[in-house]
Amino acid sequence: MTLLPISAAALAASLCATGLLALSAMARADTAPVPDAAASARIRLFGQNGISVKFYRNSACYKSGLFGSGGAEVVSGGAGDAFLSLLGASSNTRIGMPDSPATRNLSARSGMLSKAYFKEYSVAAGEPLTVLTSFRDVSGYYCKNIARSFVPEAGADYEASMDLSFAHGTCELSVRRIQTEGEQVVLLPLDNAVSADECR
């Protein structure tokens, strides 16, 4: 998807309001309960200031609107997350997933006033899962509502991230499976991750 211009003044006002709302969100846990691998899968999602990431359980489509996230779980883009990333104080939430090339080089995703972080979640296996992303920043560019849906397999680990290329003016949502091969961890393209539309 092509990056598009946005009003810098409107974005600056939004970030200011976000920061004021987020002052109470400075504390964050870095761990969560380990899920039951027999009935679930796990997914790691990356966020930072300027990137909105949400996911919908048991849904092959997404909902959007001005007055809420339509039942989505917000990973990145909420008031607290944006402000902590802006300050460089964001932290990761782990549930025991293996580190990957993406987590080992997490700082490479960070930008000015936009520290990258990740959150790991247990999700139901055998049910559709939809990830919705968008991007906007003070440089005047945005990408709106890029979504992909797939059905996680029991015991499998996945990663999803918004990949930006300012050089080419593009953004893309990538979903990959985390595969352990001996002592190495590799990211494999996910063949069954398809573009998702807004729910009708």
mmCIF file of C-alpha atoms in Angstrom, residues 40-198:
data_model
loop_
_atom_site.group_PDB
_atom_site.id
_atom_site.type_symbol
_atom_site.label_atom_id
_atom_site.label_comp_id
_atom_site.label_asym_id
_atom_site.label_seq_id
_atom_site.Cartn_x
_atom_site.Cartn_y
_atom_site.Cartn_z
ATOM 1 C CA SER A 40 -3.989 -22.624 21.420
ATOM 2 C CA ALA A 41 -1.364 -20.863 19.372
ATOM 3 C CA ARG A 42 0.709 -17.797 20.155
ATOM 4 C CA ILE A 43 1.258 -14.582 18.234
ATOM 5 C CA ARG A 44 3.736 -11.739 18.683
ATOM 6 C CA LEU A 45 2.688 -8.318 17.414
ATOM 7 C CA PHE A 46 4.946 -5.274 17.056
ATOM 8 C CA GLY A 47 3.948 -1.718 17.811
ATOM 9 C CA GLN A 48 5.286 1.786 18.266
ATOM 10 C CA ASN A 49 4.160 5.393 18.192
ATOM 11 C CA GLY A 50 2.591 6.122 14.793
ATOM 12 C CA ILE A 51 1.601 2.520 14.079
ATOM 13 C CA SER A 52 -1.840 1.200 15.028
ATOM 14 C CA VAL A 53 -2.131 -2.566 15.519
ATOM 15 C CA LYS A 54 -5.301 -4.401 16.542
ATOM 16 C CA PHE A 55 -6.444 -8.001 16.285
ATOM 17 C CA TYR A 56 -9.826 -9.718 16.223
ATOM 18 C CA ARG A 57 -10.345 -13.174 17.676
ATOM 19 C CA ASN A 58 -12.573 -15.659 15.825
ATOM 20 C CA SER A 59 -13.108 -13.266 12.912
ATOM 21 C CA ALA A 60 -12.020 -13.257 9.265
ATOM 22 C CA CYS A 61 -12.803 -9.533 8.910
ATOM 23 C CA TYR A 62 -12.291 -6.324 10.872
ATOM 24 C CA LYS A 63 -14.513 -3.576 12.228
ATOM 25 C CA SER A 64 -13.598 0.089 12.241
ATOM 26 C CA GLY A 65 -15.251 3.274 13.333
ATOM 27 C CA LEU A 66 -14.792 6.659 14.951
ATOM 28 C CA PHE A 67 -16.114 5.579 18.343
ATOM 29 C CA GLY A 68 -14.272 2.378 19.176
ATOM 30 C CA SER A 69 -12.224 -0.543 17.944
ATOM 31 C CA GLY A 70 -15.174 -2.810 17.147
ATOM 32 C CA GLY A 71 -14.282 -5.514 19.652
ATOM 33 C CA ALA A 72 -10.593 -5.606 18.729
ATOM 34 C CA GLU A 73 -7.747 -6.013 21.189
ATOM 35 C CA VAL A 74 -5.475 -2.991 20.822
ATOM 36 C CA VAL A 75 -1.760 -3.770 20.654
ATOM 37 C CA SER A 76 -0.465 -0.390 19.508
ATOM 38 C CA GLY A 77 -2.133 2.954 18.946
ATOM 39 C CA GLY A 78 -3.850 3.349 22.292
ATOM 40 C CA ALA A 79 -3.208 6.437 24.403
ATOM 41 C CA GLY A 80 -0.860 4.750 26.871
ATOM 42 C CA ASP A 81 1.128 2.806 24.286
ATOM 43 C CA ALA A 82 1.670 5.817 22.028
ATOM 44 C CA PHE A 83 2.874 8.038 24.849
ATOM 45 C CA LEU A 84 5.236 5.439 26.315
ATOM 46 C CA SER A 85 6.711 4.798 22.857
ATOM 47 C CA LEU A 86 7.067 8.552 22.343
ATOM 48 C CA LEU A 87 9.045 8.810 25.593
ATOM 49 C CA GLY A 88 11.108 5.702 24.833
ATOM 50 C CA ALA A 89 9.609 4.003 27.909
ATOM 51 C CA SER A 90 7.588 1.257 26.213
ATOM 52 C CA SER A 91 8.285 -2.339 27.258
ATOM 53 C CA ASN A 92 7.580 -5.797 25.912
ATOM 54 C CA THR A 93 4.967 -8.287 27.109
ATOM 55 C CA ARG A 94 6.152 -11.913 26.958
ATOM 56 C CA ILE A 95 4.408 -15.244 27.427
ATOM 57 C CA GLY A 96 7.406 -17.440 26.629
ATOM 58 C CA MET A 97 7.674 -17.309 22.838
ATOM 59 C CA PRO A 98 11.179 -17.924 21.428
ATOM 60 C CA ASP A 99 13.169 -14.881 20.376
ATOM 61 C CA SER A 100 13.407 -14.336 16.635
ATOM 62 C CA PRO A 101 15.547 -12.207 14.306
ATOM 63 C CA ALA A 102 12.906 -9.494 14.699
ATOM 64 C CA THR A 103 13.095 -9.395 18.514
ATOM 65 C CA ARG A 104 16.890 -9.593 18.552
ATOM 66 C CA ASN A 105 17.059 -6.547 16.273
ATOM 67 C CA LEU A 106 14.100 -4.713 17.781
ATOM 68 C CA SER A 107 15.957 -1.394 17.994
ATOM 69 C CA ALA A 108 16.225 -1.350 14.181
ATOM 70 C CA ARG A 109 12.450 -0.820 14.045
ATOM 71 C CA SER A 110 12.557 2.214 16.318
ATOM 72 C CA GLY A 111 12.431 5.750 14.976
ATOM 73 C CA MET A 112 12.775 9.224 16.430
ATOM 74 C CA LEU A 113 10.248 9.561 19.290
ATOM 75 C CA SER A 114 8.919 6.105 18.387
ATOM 76 C CA LYS A 115 10.430 3.207 20.354
ATOM 77 C CA ALA A 116 9.420 -0.212 19.017
ATOM 78 C CA TYR A 117 8.054 -2.899 21.329
ATOM 79 C CA PHE A 118 6.163 -6.184 21.068
ATOM 80 C CA LYS A 119 3.371 -8.005 22.857
ATOM 81 C CA GLU A 120 2.758 -11.757 22.854
ATOM 82 C CA TYR A 121 -0.720 -13.277 23.067
ATOM 83 C CA SER A 122 -2.300 -16.699 23.402
ATOM 84 C CA VAL A 123 -4.994 -17.189 20.744
ATOM 85 C CA ALA A 124 -7.393 -20.018 19.964
ATOM 86 C CA ALA A 125 -6.201 -22.571 17.432
ATOM 87 C CA GLY A 126 -8.507 -23.505 14.587
ATOM 88 C CA GLU A 127 -10.382 -20.182 14.614
ATOM 89 C CA PRO A 128 -9.806 -17.260 12.228
ATOM 90 C CA LEU A 129 -7.685 -14.391 13.508
ATOM 91 C CA THR A 130 -7.536 -10.993 11.811
ATOM 92 C CA VAL A 131 -4.768 -8.425 12.322
ATOM 93 C CA LEU A 132 -5.494 -4.803 11.362
ATOM 94 C CA THR A 133 -2.786 -2.153 11.013
ATOM 95 C CA SER A 134 -2.470 1.461 9.953
ATOM 96 C CA PHE A 135 0.300 4.057 10.021
ATOM 97 C CA ARG A 136 0.627 7.812 10.331
ATOM 98 C CA ASP A 137 3.342 10.139 11.571
ATOM 99 C CA VAL A 138 4.481 13.754 11.651
ATOM 100 C CA SER A 139 6.323 13.387 8.332
ATOM 101 C CA GLY A 140 2.922 13.690 6.667
ATOM 102 C CA TYR A 141 2.348 10.125 5.463
ATOM 103 C CA TYR A 142 -0.164 7.443 6.332
ATOM 104 C CA CYS A 143 -1.393 4.002 5.338
ATOM 105 C CA LYS A 144 -4.958 3.111 6.282
ATOM 106 C CA ASN A 145 -6.463 -0.239 7.261
ATOM 107 C CA ILE A 146 -4.163 -2.987 6.032
ATOM 108 C CA ALA A 147 -5.515 -6.298 7.343
ATOM 109 C CA ARG A 148 -4.665 -9.975 7.026
ATOM 110 C CA SER A 149 -6.532 -13.028 8.315
ATOM 111 C CA PHE A 150 -5.406 -16.606 8.970
ATOM 112 C CA VAL A 151 -6.273 -19.666 11.053
ATOM 113 C CA PRO A 152 -3.581 -20.448 13.661
ATOM 114 C CA GLU A 153 -2.526 -24.056 14.176
ATOM 115 C CA ALA A 154 -2.376 -25.588 17.642
ATOM 116 C CA GLY A 155 1.011 -25.157 19.279
ATOM 117 C CA ALA A 156 2.343 -22.851 16.554
ATOM 118 C CA ASP A 157 4.005 -19.467 17.067
ATOM 119 C CA TYR A 158 3.508 -16.471 14.747
ATOM 120 C CA GLU A 159 4.713 -12.904 14.264
ATOM 121 C CA ALA A 160 2.913 -10.023 12.573
ATOM 122 C CA SER A 161 4.370 -6.593 11.859
ATOM 123 C CA MET A 162 3.840 -3.474 9.771
ATOM 124 C CA ASP A 163 6.864 -3.091 7.472
ATOM 125 C CA LEU A 164 7.519 0.447 6.209
ATOM 126 C CA SER A 165 9.692 1.628 3.336
ATOM 127 C CA PHE A 166 10.011 5.393 3.148
ATOM 128 C CA ALA A 167 12.428 5.007 0.249
ATOM 129 C CA HIS A 168 9.693 3.358 -1.838
ATOM 130 C CA GLY A 169 6.737 5.045 -0.137
ATOM 131 C CA THR A 170 5.083 1.741 0.796
ATOM 132 C CA CYS A 171 3.845 -0.142 3.846
ATOM 133 C CA GLU A 172 2.943 -3.815 4.190
ATOM 134 C CA LEU A 173 1.564 -6.106 6.873
ATOM 135 C CA SER A 174 3.665 -9.258 7.149
ATOM 136 C CA VAL A 175 2.536 -12.412 8.965
ATOM 137 C CA ARG A 176 5.098 -15.174 9.489
ATOM 138 C CA ARG A 177 5.374 -18.455 11.344
ATOM 139 C CA ILE A 178 8.194 -18.828 13.852
ATOM 140 C CA GLN A 179 10.040 -22.080 13.203
ATOM 141 C CA THR A 180 12.759 -23.561 15.403
ATOM 142 C CA GLU A 181 15.416 -25.462 13.455
ATOM 143 C CA GLY A 182 17.966 -26.905 15.832
ATOM 144 C CA GLU A 183 19.389 -23.934 17.714
ATOM 145 C CA GLN A 184 18.185 -21.452 15.111
ATOM 146 C CA VAL A 185 14.864 -19.622 14.929
ATOM 147 C CA VAL A 186 13.655 -18.578 11.490
ATOM 148 C CA LEU A 187 10.591 -16.716 10.203
ATOM 149 C CA LEU A 188 8.657 -18.454 7.447
ATOM 150 C CA PRO A 189 6.098 -16.778 5.138
ATOM 151 C CA LEU A 190 2.559 -17.813 5.992
ATOM 152 C CA ASP A 191 0.788 -19.137 2.896
ATOM 153 C CA ASN A 192 -2.685 -19.092 4.446
ATOM 154 C CA ALA A 193 -2.581 -15.423 5.555
ATOM 155 C CA VAL A 194 -4.917 -13.578 3.191
ATOM 156 C CA SER A 195 -6.045 -9.975 2.855
ATOM 157 C CA ALA A 196 -9.042 -9.206 5.054
ATOM 158 C CA ASP A 197 -11.892 -6.762 4.443
ATOM 159 C CA GLU A 198 -14.114 -4.768 6.747
#
